[in-house]
mmCIF file of C-alpha atoms and ligand atoms in Angstrom:
data_model
loop_
_atom_site.group_PDB
_atom_site.id
_atom_site.type_symbol
_atom_site.label_atom_id
_atom_site.label_comp_id
_atom_site.label_asym_id
_atom_site.label_seq_id
_atom_site.Cartn_x
_atom_site.Cartn_y
_atom_site.Cartn_z
ATOM 1 C CA MET K 1 75.618 145.263 -30.070
ATOM 2 C CA ARG K 2 75.091 147.170 -33.360
ATOM 3 C CA HIS K 3 71.377 147.327 -34.226
ATOM 4 C CA PHE K 4 70.389 145.382 -31.055
ATOM 5 C CA TYR K 5 68.491 148.379 -29.650
ATOM 6 C CA LYS K 6 67.162 149.686 -32.981
ATOM 7 C CA ASP K 7 63.353 150.134 -32.790
ATOM 8 C CA LYS K 8 63.162 148.477 -29.351
ATOM 9 C CA VAL K 9 60.511 150.108 -27.141
ATOM 10 C CA ILE K 10 62.224 151.002 -23.857
ATOM 11 C CA TRP K 11 60.541 152.553 -20.823
ATOM 12 C CA ILE K 12 62.913 154.317 -18.424
ATOM 13 C CA THR K 13 61.803 155.578 -15.007
ATOM 14 C CA GLY K 14 63.910 158.282 -13.353
ATOM 15 C CA ALA K 15 64.709 159.610 -16.842
ATOM 16 C CA SER K 16 64.792 163.293 -15.854
ATOM 17 C CA SER K 17 68.308 163.184 -14.382
ATOM 18 C CA GLY K 18 71.452 161.162 -13.668
ATOM 19 C CA ILE K 19 71.654 157.533 -14.761
ATOM 20 C CA GLY K 20 68.162 157.523 -16.334
ATOM 21 C CA GLU K 21 68.924 160.604 -18.425
ATOM 22 C CA ALA K 22 72.246 159.118 -19.582
ATOM 23 C CA LEU K 23 70.474 155.864 -20.510
ATOM 24 C CA ALA K 24 67.881 157.793 -22.530
ATOM 25 C CA LEU K 25 70.491 159.741 -24.490
ATOM 26 C CA GLU K 26 72.632 156.703 -25.318
ATOM 27 C CA LEU K 27 69.667 154.470 -26.202
ATOM 28 C CA ALA K 28 68.334 157.219 -28.492
ATOM 29 C CA ARG K 29 71.730 157.230 -30.252
ATOM 30 C CA GLN K 30 71.219 153.494 -30.715
ATOM 31 C CA GLU K 31 67.827 154.231 -32.354
ATOM 32 C CA ALA K 32 65.566 152.854 -29.620
ATOM 33 C CA ARG K 33 62.024 154.203 -29.133
ATOM 34 C CA LEU K 34 61.673 155.655 -25.641
ATOM 35 C CA ILE K 35 59.176 156.333 -22.876
ATOM 36 C CA LEU K 36 60.599 158.747 -20.302
ATOM 37 C CA SER K 37 59.131 158.891 -16.796
ATOM 38 C CA ALA K 38 59.787 160.889 -13.599
ATOM 39 C CA ARG K 39 57.856 163.629 -11.778
ATOM 40 C CA ARG K 40 59.318 166.791 -13.364
ATOM 41 C CA VAL K 41 57.669 167.225 -16.771
ATOM 42 C CA GLU K 42 59.896 170.120 -17.839
ATOM 43 C CA GLU K 43 63.052 168.065 -17.157
ATOM 44 C CA LEU K 44 61.618 165.097 -19.047
ATOM 45 C CA GLU K 45 60.794 167.409 -21.972
ATOM 46 C CA ARG K 46 64.363 168.716 -21.884
ATOM 47 C CA VAL K 47 65.777 165.171 -22.070
ATOM 48 C CA ALA K 48 63.245 164.194 -24.764
ATOM 49 C CA LYS K 49 64.322 167.169 -26.883
ATOM 50 C CA GLN K 50 67.984 166.342 -26.354
ATOM 51 C CA THR K 51 67.471 162.786 -27.661
ATOM 52 C CA GLY K 52 66.569 164.270 -31.048
ATOM 53 C CA LEU K 53 64.016 161.478 -31.557
ATOM 54 C CA PRO K 54 60.929 162.319 -33.674
ATOM 55 C CA PRO K 55 57.579 162.528 -31.777
ATOM 56 C CA LEU K 56 56.594 159.109 -33.127
ATOM 57 C CA ASP K 57 59.503 157.511 -31.271
ATOM 58 C CA ILE K 58 59.345 159.237 -27.917
ATOM 59 C CA MET K 59 56.804 159.678 -25.138
ATOM 60 C CA VAL K 60 56.999 161.701 -21.946
ATOM 61 C CA LEU K 61 54.945 159.970 -19.266
ATOM 62 C CA PRO K 62 55.235 161.780 -15.926
ATOM 63 C CA PHE K 63 54.129 160.171 -12.677
ATOM 64 C CA ASP K 64 55.120 159.877 -9.023
ATOM 65 C CA LEU K 65 56.729 156.608 -7.949
ATOM 66 C CA GLY K 66 55.209 157.314 -4.542
ATOM 67 C CA ASP K 67 51.820 156.250 -5.888
ATOM 68 C CA THR K 68 51.745 153.602 -8.605
ATOM 69 C CA SER K 69 48.228 152.352 -7.901
ATOM 70 C CA ASN K 70 47.479 153.526 -11.483
ATOM 71 C CA ALA K 71 50.286 151.407 -13.034
ATOM 72 C CA SER K 72 47.877 149.567 -15.387
ATOM 73 C CA ALA K 73 46.574 152.865 -16.765
ATOM 74 C CA LEU K 74 50.155 154.091 -17.324
ATOM 75 C CA VAL K 75 51.067 150.888 -19.157
ATOM 76 C CA ALA K 76 47.892 151.179 -21.265
ATOM 77 C CA GLN K 77 49.066 154.622 -22.437
ATOM 78 C CA VAL K 78 52.406 153.161 -23.521
ATOM 79 C CA ILE K 79 50.762 150.241 -25.319
ATOM 80 C CA ASN K 80 48.333 152.639 -27.033
ATOM 81 C CA LYS K 81 51.224 154.519 -28.574
ATOM 82 C CA PHE K 82 53.846 151.819 -29.180
ATOM 83 C CA GLY K 83 51.882 148.532 -29.160
ATOM 84 C CA ARG K 84 54.592 146.765 -27.138
ATOM 85 C CA ILE K 85 57.256 147.182 -24.426
ATOM 86 C CA ASP K 86 60.564 145.419 -25.024
ATOM 87 C CA ILE K 87 62.574 146.694 -22.057
ATOM 88 C CA LEU K 88 61.426 148.214 -18.768
ATOM 89 C CA ILE K 89 64.170 149.973 -16.814
ATOM 90 C CA ASN K 90 63.074 150.501 -13.195
ATOM 91 C CA ASN K 91 65.650 153.160 -12.441
ATOM 92 C CA GLY K 92 63.879 155.977 -10.566
ATOM 93 C CA GLY K 93 64.621 156.168 -6.861
ATOM 94 C CA ASN K 94 65.350 158.363 -3.885
ATOM 95 C CA SER K 95 68.121 157.845 -1.335
ATOM 96 C CA GLN K 96 68.108 158.637 2.393
ATOM 97 C CA ARG K 97 70.319 160.541 4.819
ATOM 98 C CA SER K 98 68.745 159.953 8.232
ATOM 99 C CA GLU K 99 69.349 157.731 11.230
ATOM 100 C CA ALA K 100 66.781 154.973 11.709
ATOM 101 C CA MET K 101 65.793 156.279 15.153
ATOM 102 C CA GLU K 102 64.985 159.713 13.696
ATOM 103 C CA THR K 103 63.081 158.418 10.670
ATOM 104 C CA SER K 104 59.299 158.458 10.955
ATOM 105 C CA GLU K 105 57.197 155.510 9.870
ATOM 106 C CA THR K 106 55.642 157.749 7.198
ATOM 107 C CA LEU K 107 59.072 158.425 5.710
ATOM 108 C CA GLU K 108 60.060 154.758 5.933
ATOM 109 C CA ARG K 109 56.913 153.757 4.045
ATOM 110 C CA GLN K 110 57.535 156.482 1.464
ATOM 111 C CA LEU K 111 61.084 155.208 0.837
ATOM 112 C CA MET K 112 59.752 151.659 0.429
ATOM 113 C CA GLU K 113 57.046 152.904 -1.935
ATOM 114 C CA VAL K 114 59.388 154.918 -4.164
ATOM 115 C CA ASN K 115 62.288 152.450 -4.173
ATOM 116 C CA TYR K 116 60.509 149.081 -4.003
ATOM 117 C CA PHE K 117 56.725 148.912 -4.489
ATOM 118 C CA SER K 118 56.799 151.184 -7.548
ATOM 119 C CA ALA K 119 59.108 148.765 -9.393
ATOM 120 C CA VAL K 120 56.910 145.822 -8.390
ATOM 121 C CA ASN K 121 53.679 147.543 -9.483
ATOM 122 C CA ILE K 122 54.956 148.813 -12.820
ATOM 123 C CA THR K 123 56.628 145.503 -13.643
ATOM 124 C CA LYS K 124 53.479 143.506 -12.816
ATOM 125 C CA ALA K 125 51.449 145.771 -15.086
ATOM 126 C CA VAL K 126 53.957 145.318 -17.942
ATOM 127 C CA LEU K 127 54.425 141.541 -17.597
ATOM 128 C CA PRO K 128 51.140 140.444 -19.266
ATOM 129 C CA TYR K 129 52.233 142.280 -22.440
ATOM 130 C CA MET K 130 55.718 140.742 -22.331
ATOM 131 C CA LYS K 131 54.105 137.328 -21.821
ATOM 132 C CA ARG K 132 51.958 137.891 -24.915
ATOM 133 C CA GLN K 133 55.028 139.034 -26.881
ATOM 134 C CA LYS K 134 56.942 135.967 -25.569
ATOM 135 C CA SER K 135 59.840 138.305 -24.898
ATOM 136 C CA GLY K 136 60.891 141.138 -22.654
ATOM 137 C CA HIS K 137 63.604 142.468 -20.392
ATOM 138 C CA ILE K 138 63.107 143.791 -16.877
ATOM 139 C CA VAL K 139 65.967 145.908 -15.556
ATOM 140 C CA VAL K 140 66.090 146.906 -11.898
ATOM 141 C CA VAL K 141 68.502 149.552 -10.670
ATOM 142 C CA SER K 142 69.341 148.490 -7.130
ATOM 143 C CA SER K 143 72.563 149.542 -5.377
ATOM 144 C CA ILE K 144 75.418 148.123 -3.353
ATOM 145 C CA ALA K 145 73.113 149.277 -0.529
ATOM 146 C CA GLY K 146 71.023 146.281 -1.674
ATOM 147 C CA LYS K 147 73.918 144.044 -0.638
ATOM 148 C CA PHE K 148 74.801 145.486 2.776
ATOM 149 C CA GLY K 149 73.359 148.006 5.218
ATOM 150 C CA PHE K 150 75.058 151.349 5.777
ATOM 151 C CA TYR K 151 74.899 154.449 7.994
ATOM 152 C CA LEU K 152 71.880 156.749 7.364
ATOM 153 C CA ARG K 153 70.438 154.381 4.744
ATOM 154 C CA SER K 154 68.213 152.005 6.787
ATOM 155 C CA SER K 155 64.976 152.222 4.758
ATOM 156 C CA TYR K 156 66.715 152.873 1.433
ATOM 157 C CA SER K 157 68.940 149.839 1.998
ATOM 158 C CA ALA K 158 65.924 147.762 3.090
ATOM 159 C CA ALA K 159 64.070 148.701 -0.112
ATOM 160 C CA LYS K 160 67.093 147.851 -2.288
ATOM 161 C CA HIS K 161 67.534 144.481 -0.496
ATOM 162 C CA ALA K 162 63.836 143.789 -1.082
ATOM 163 C CA LEU K 163 64.274 144.356 -4.815
ATOM 164 C CA HIS K 164 66.756 141.457 -4.946
ATOM 165 C CA GLY K 165 64.448 139.036 -3.145
ATOM 166 C CA TYR K 166 61.503 139.947 -5.334
ATOM 167 C CA PHE K 167 63.129 140.178 -8.735
ATOM 168 C CA GLU K 168 65.410 137.142 -8.321
ATOM 169 C CA SER K 169 62.230 135.131 -7.601
ATOM 170 C CA LEU K 170 60.398 136.748 -10.515
ATOM 171 C CA ARG K 171 63.292 135.888 -12.848
ATOM 172 C CA LEU K 172 62.915 132.187 -12.069
ATOM 173 C CA GLU K 173 59.172 132.342 -12.679
ATOM 174 C CA THR K 174 59.186 134.338 -15.915
ATOM 175 C CA GLU K 175 62.305 133.251 -17.805
ATOM 176 C CA LYS K 176 60.304 130.381 -19.313
ATOM 177 C CA LEU K 177 58.092 133.076 -20.878
ATOM 178 C CA GLY K 178 61.119 134.612 -22.623
ATOM 179 C CA ILE K 179 61.501 137.368 -20.052
ATOM 180 C CA SER K 180 64.960 138.263 -18.700
ATOM 181 C CA THR K 181 65.742 140.126 -15.485
ATOM 182 C CA LEU K 182 68.875 142.179 -14.853
ATOM 183 C CA MET K 183 69.809 143.489 -11.397
ATOM 184 C CA VAL K 184 72.055 146.559 -11.568
ATOM 185 C CA CYS K 185 74.117 147.401 -8.466
ATOM 186 C CA PRO K 186 75.853 150.757 -8.743
ATOM 187 C CA GLY K 187 78.338 151.752 -6.067
ATOM 188 C CA LYS K 188 79.041 155.478 -6.387
ATOM 189 C CA VAL K 189 77.993 157.306 -9.553
ATOM 190 C CA LYS K 190 78.297 161.083 -9.936
ATOM 191 C CA THR K 191 74.635 162.167 -10.059
ATOM 192 C CA ASN K 192 72.281 164.223 -7.890
ATOM 193 C CA VAL K 193 71.354 161.142 -5.825
ATOM 194 C CA SER K 194 72.937 162.471 -2.600
ATOM 195 C CA LEU K 195 71.552 166.003 -3.151
ATOM 196 C CA ASN K 196 68.050 164.567 -3.565
ATOM 197 C CA ALA K 197 68.344 162.083 -0.679
ATOM 198 C CA VAL K 198 65.625 162.626 1.917
ATOM 199 C CA THR K 199 66.470 163.705 5.497
ATOM 200 C CA ALA K 200 64.563 162.932 8.717
ATOM 201 C CA ALA K 201 62.700 166.235 8.299
ATOM 202 C CA GLY K 202 61.511 165.091 4.862
ATOM 203 C CA ASN K 203 63.664 167.646 3.002
ATOM 204 C CA ALA K 204 66.294 167.065 0.342
ATOM 205 C CA HIS K 205 69.797 166.599 1.812
ATOM 206 C CA GLY K 206 70.968 169.293 -0.622
ATOM 207 C CA LYS K 207 74.681 168.428 -0.618
ATOM 208 C CA MET K 208 76.724 166.234 -2.867
ATOM 209 C CA ASP K 209 78.595 163.583 -0.883
ATOM 210 C CA PRO K 210 82.376 163.961 -1.362
ATOM 211 C CA SER K 211 82.485 160.276 -2.365
ATOM 212 C CA HIS K 212 80.155 161.059 -5.289
ATOM 213 C CA GLU K 213 82.221 164.040 -6.490
ATOM 214 C CA THR K 214 84.982 161.744 -7.688
ATOM 215 C CA ALA K 215 82.788 158.824 -8.737
ATOM 216 C CA ILE K 216 82.293 157.478 -12.260
ATOM 217 C CA SER K 217 79.981 159.421 -14.568
ATOM 218 C CA ALA K 218 76.339 158.643 -15.248
ATOM 219 C CA GLU K 219 77.306 158.175 -18.899
ATOM 220 C CA ALA K 220 79.887 155.499 -18.036
ATOM 221 C CA CYS K 221 77.327 153.783 -15.786
ATOM 222 C CA ALA K 222 74.672 153.865 -18.529
ATOM 223 C CA ALA K 223 77.099 152.379 -21.063
ATOM 224 C CA ILE K 224 77.737 149.393 -18.757
ATOM 225 C CA ILE K 225 73.994 148.862 -18.158
ATOM 226 C CA ILE K 226 73.345 148.948 -21.915
ATOM 227 C CA LYS K 227 76.073 146.351 -22.485
ATOM 228 C CA SER K 228 74.747 144.144 -19.661
ATOM 229 C CA ILE K 229 71.227 144.102 -21.100
ATOM 230 C CA TYR K 230 72.671 143.093 -24.478
ATOM 231 C CA ARG K 231 74.744 140.317 -22.848
ATOM 232 C CA ASN K 232 71.697 139.103 -20.920
ATOM 233 C CA ASP K 233 73.603 139.334 -17.619
ATOM 234 C CA GLU K 234 71.707 138.536 -14.427
ATOM 235 C CA GLU K 235 73.568 141.020 -12.227
ATOM 236 C CA VAL K 236 76.094 143.778 -12.774
ATOM 237 C CA PHE K 237 78.163 145.890 -10.345
ATOM 238 C CA ILE K 238 79.166 149.367 -11.471
ATOM 239 C CA GLY K 239 81.520 151.814 -9.758
ATOM 240 C CA GLY K 240 84.990 152.048 -8.279
ATOM 241 C CA LYS K 241 86.813 150.592 -5.271
ATOM 242 C CA GLU K 242 83.643 150.719 -3.126
ATOM 243 C CA LEU K 243 82.494 147.589 -5.000
ATOM 244 C CA LEU K 244 85.184 145.606 -3.166
ATOM 245 C CA ALA K 245 82.994 145.794 -0.054
ATOM 246 C CA VAL K 246 80.503 143.396 -1.658
ATOM 247 C CA LYS K 247 83.185 140.734 -2.203
ATOM 248 C CA ILE K 248 84.745 141.340 1.230
ATOM 249 C CA LYS K 249 81.356 140.876 2.933
ATOM 250 C CA ARG K 250 80.799 137.618 1.077
ATOM 251 C CA PHE K 251 84.195 136.042 1.601
ATOM 252 C CA PHE K 252 85.536 137.747 4.761
ATOM 253 C CA PRO K 253 82.479 138.797 6.799
ATOM 254 C CA ARG K 254 84.423 139.539 10.026
ATOM 255 C CA TRP K 255 86.854 141.811 8.193
ATOM 256 C CA PHE K 256 83.890 143.470 6.458
ATOM 257 C CA GLY K 257 82.411 144.272 9.892
ATOM 258 C CA LYS K 258 85.587 146.120 10.825
ATOM 259 C CA ILE K 259 86.036 148.157 7.658
ATOM 260 C CA ILE K 260 82.390 149.149 7.136
ATOM 261 C CA ARG K 261 82.347 150.848 10.570
ATOM 262 C CA LYS K 262 85.234 153.089 9.498
ATOM 263 C CA GLN K 263 83.503 154.447 6.385
ATOM 264 C CA SER K 264 82.043 157.955 6.272
ATOM 265 C CA PRO K 265 78.251 158.007 5.741
ATOM 266 C CA TYR K 266 78.886 160.597 3.050
HETATM 267 N N1 NAP S 301 74.238 157.682 -8.116
HETATM 268 C C1 NAP S 301 74.614 156.697 -7.309
HETATM 269 O O1 NAP S 301 75.709 156.737 -6.711
HETATM 270 C C2 NAP S 301 73.723 155.516 -7.123
HETATM 271 C C3 NAP S 301 74.236 154.419 -6.412
HETATM 272 C C4 NAP S 301 73.440 153.312 -6.235
HETATM 273 C C5 NAP S 301 72.154 153.282 -6.755
HETATM 274 N N2 NAP S 301 71.682 154.361 -7.437
HETATM 275 C C6 NAP S 301 70.313 154.278 -7.961
HETATM 276 O O2 NAP S 301 70.280 154.743 -9.285
HETATM 277 C C7 NAP S 301 68.960 155.180 -9.592
HETATM 278 C C8 NAP S 301 69.030 156.517 -10.319
HETATM 279 O O3 NAP S 301 69.538 157.504 -9.454
HETATM 280 P P1 NAP S 301 70.567 158.648 -9.909
HETATM 281 O O4 NAP S 301 71.859 158.356 -9.283
HETATM 282 O O5 NAP S 301 70.491 158.868 -11.367
HETATM 283 O O6 NAP S 301 69.962 159.895 -9.081
HETATM 284 P P2 NAP S 301 69.175 161.215 -9.518
HETATM 285 O O7 NAP S 301 70.003 162.026 -10.448
HETATM 286 O O8 NAP S 301 68.715 161.821 -8.247
HETATM 287 O O9 NAP S 301 67.934 160.655 -10.338
HETATM 288 C C9 NAP S 301 66.829 160.064 -9.709
HETATM 289 C C10 NAP S 301 65.682 159.971 -10.697
HETATM 290 O O10 NAP S 301 64.573 159.354 -10.045
HETATM 291 C C11 NAP S 301 63.427 160.201 -10.171
HETATM 292 N N3 NAP S 301 62.602 160.133 -8.984
HETATM 293 C C12 NAP S 301 62.973 160.311 -7.683
HETATM 294 N N4 NAP S 301 61.906 160.243 -6.865
HETATM 295 C C13 NAP S 301 60.826 160.032 -7.671
HETATM 296 C C14 NAP S 301 59.438 159.896 -7.443
HETATM 297 N N5 NAP S 301 58.908 159.962 -6.207
HETATM 298 N N6 NAP S 301 58.620 159.707 -8.512
HETATM 299 C C15 NAP S 301 59.121 159.645 -9.757
HETATM 300 N N7 NAP S 301 60.426 159.752 -10.043
HETATM 301 C C16 NAP S 301 61.263 159.955 -9.018
HETATM 302 C C17 NAP S 301 63.976 161.613 -10.372
HETATM 303 O O11 NAP S 301 63.074 162.396 -11.124
HETATM 304 P P3 NAP S 301 62.100 163.548 -10.559
HETATM 305 O O12 NAP S 301 62.816 164.235 -9.443
HETATM 306 O O13 NAP S 301 61.871 164.415 -11.764
HETATM 307 O O14 NAP S 301 60.872 162.838 -10.131
HETATM 308 C C18 NAP S 301 65.234 161.325 -11.215
HETATM 309 O O15 NAP S 301 64.877 161.230 -12.567
HETATM 310 C C19 NAP S 301 68.212 155.239 -8.249
HETATM 311 O O16 NAP S 301 67.379 154.090 -8.124
HETATM 312 C C20 NAP S 301 69.327 155.163 -7.211
HETATM 313 O O17 NAP S 301 68.900 154.589 -6.006
HETATM 314 C C21 NAP S 301 72.436 155.460 -7.638
#
């Protein structure tokens, strides 16, 4: 992997915290050139400073994943500065802690926008440049919630499932252009994801789920993603024993039905 990331132009969404922040710091150590996106400019600036990269090699590009109708203009800004995009990491996202029956249509659409349509829009705006380069890597941070539904996660899980349908199709269509697609499925990673998860009232949940307290670190998760991109994997699962649920659902669906009902939503 030595030198693989050197001078590669890598755009990370959700770079102000958690997995995205850890990716930014490790990729900077590996001498990549970075574009950092999320909503909170001051947090992005903090991460940018922490990378230690010179201004020539880093760009802070804040925007809201809830409205990516300006994706082409965002991509144009990146191309203006760096001239190319080697790797796009669609990592930004927002989880949910509300029962389906209590979740308004507005909130459902917002969760689909932030967790699904944003990745589609940004990727489609980047693809023409990757096609011209005859190379590129699209990384999509899904979840094990993209493999099975779970309590209080109806729209979040729907959005993550949708990512698989879309990006697995896109992979088949674009690999002949030299473009690779990696689906990342974390289980539990110790980040602010549960604190930031949206409730039925539209507020942040504000509590860390006990299952996240003891989960693997964002740094460990980022290291596995970085290795998977290098290995050109198509899909990677990251986490602890919760990952077993994916295999159990596939091979023993009736047993899965029994054990999933016994799990705490938190
Ligand atoms: N941690 C886990 O256990 C876990 C498990 C499975 C999947 N994931 C996925 O991993 C990805 C990263 O999450 P994380 O665990 O690192 O959580 P996190 O610490 O809450 O980070 C989420 C990131 O997404 C950004 N974001 C959220 N809503 C946004 C919006 N509307 N517009 C722009 N940026 C937005 C946040 O930045 P701002 O607030 O500054 O906008 C932040 O940088 C997400 O896609 C999540 O679904 C995480």
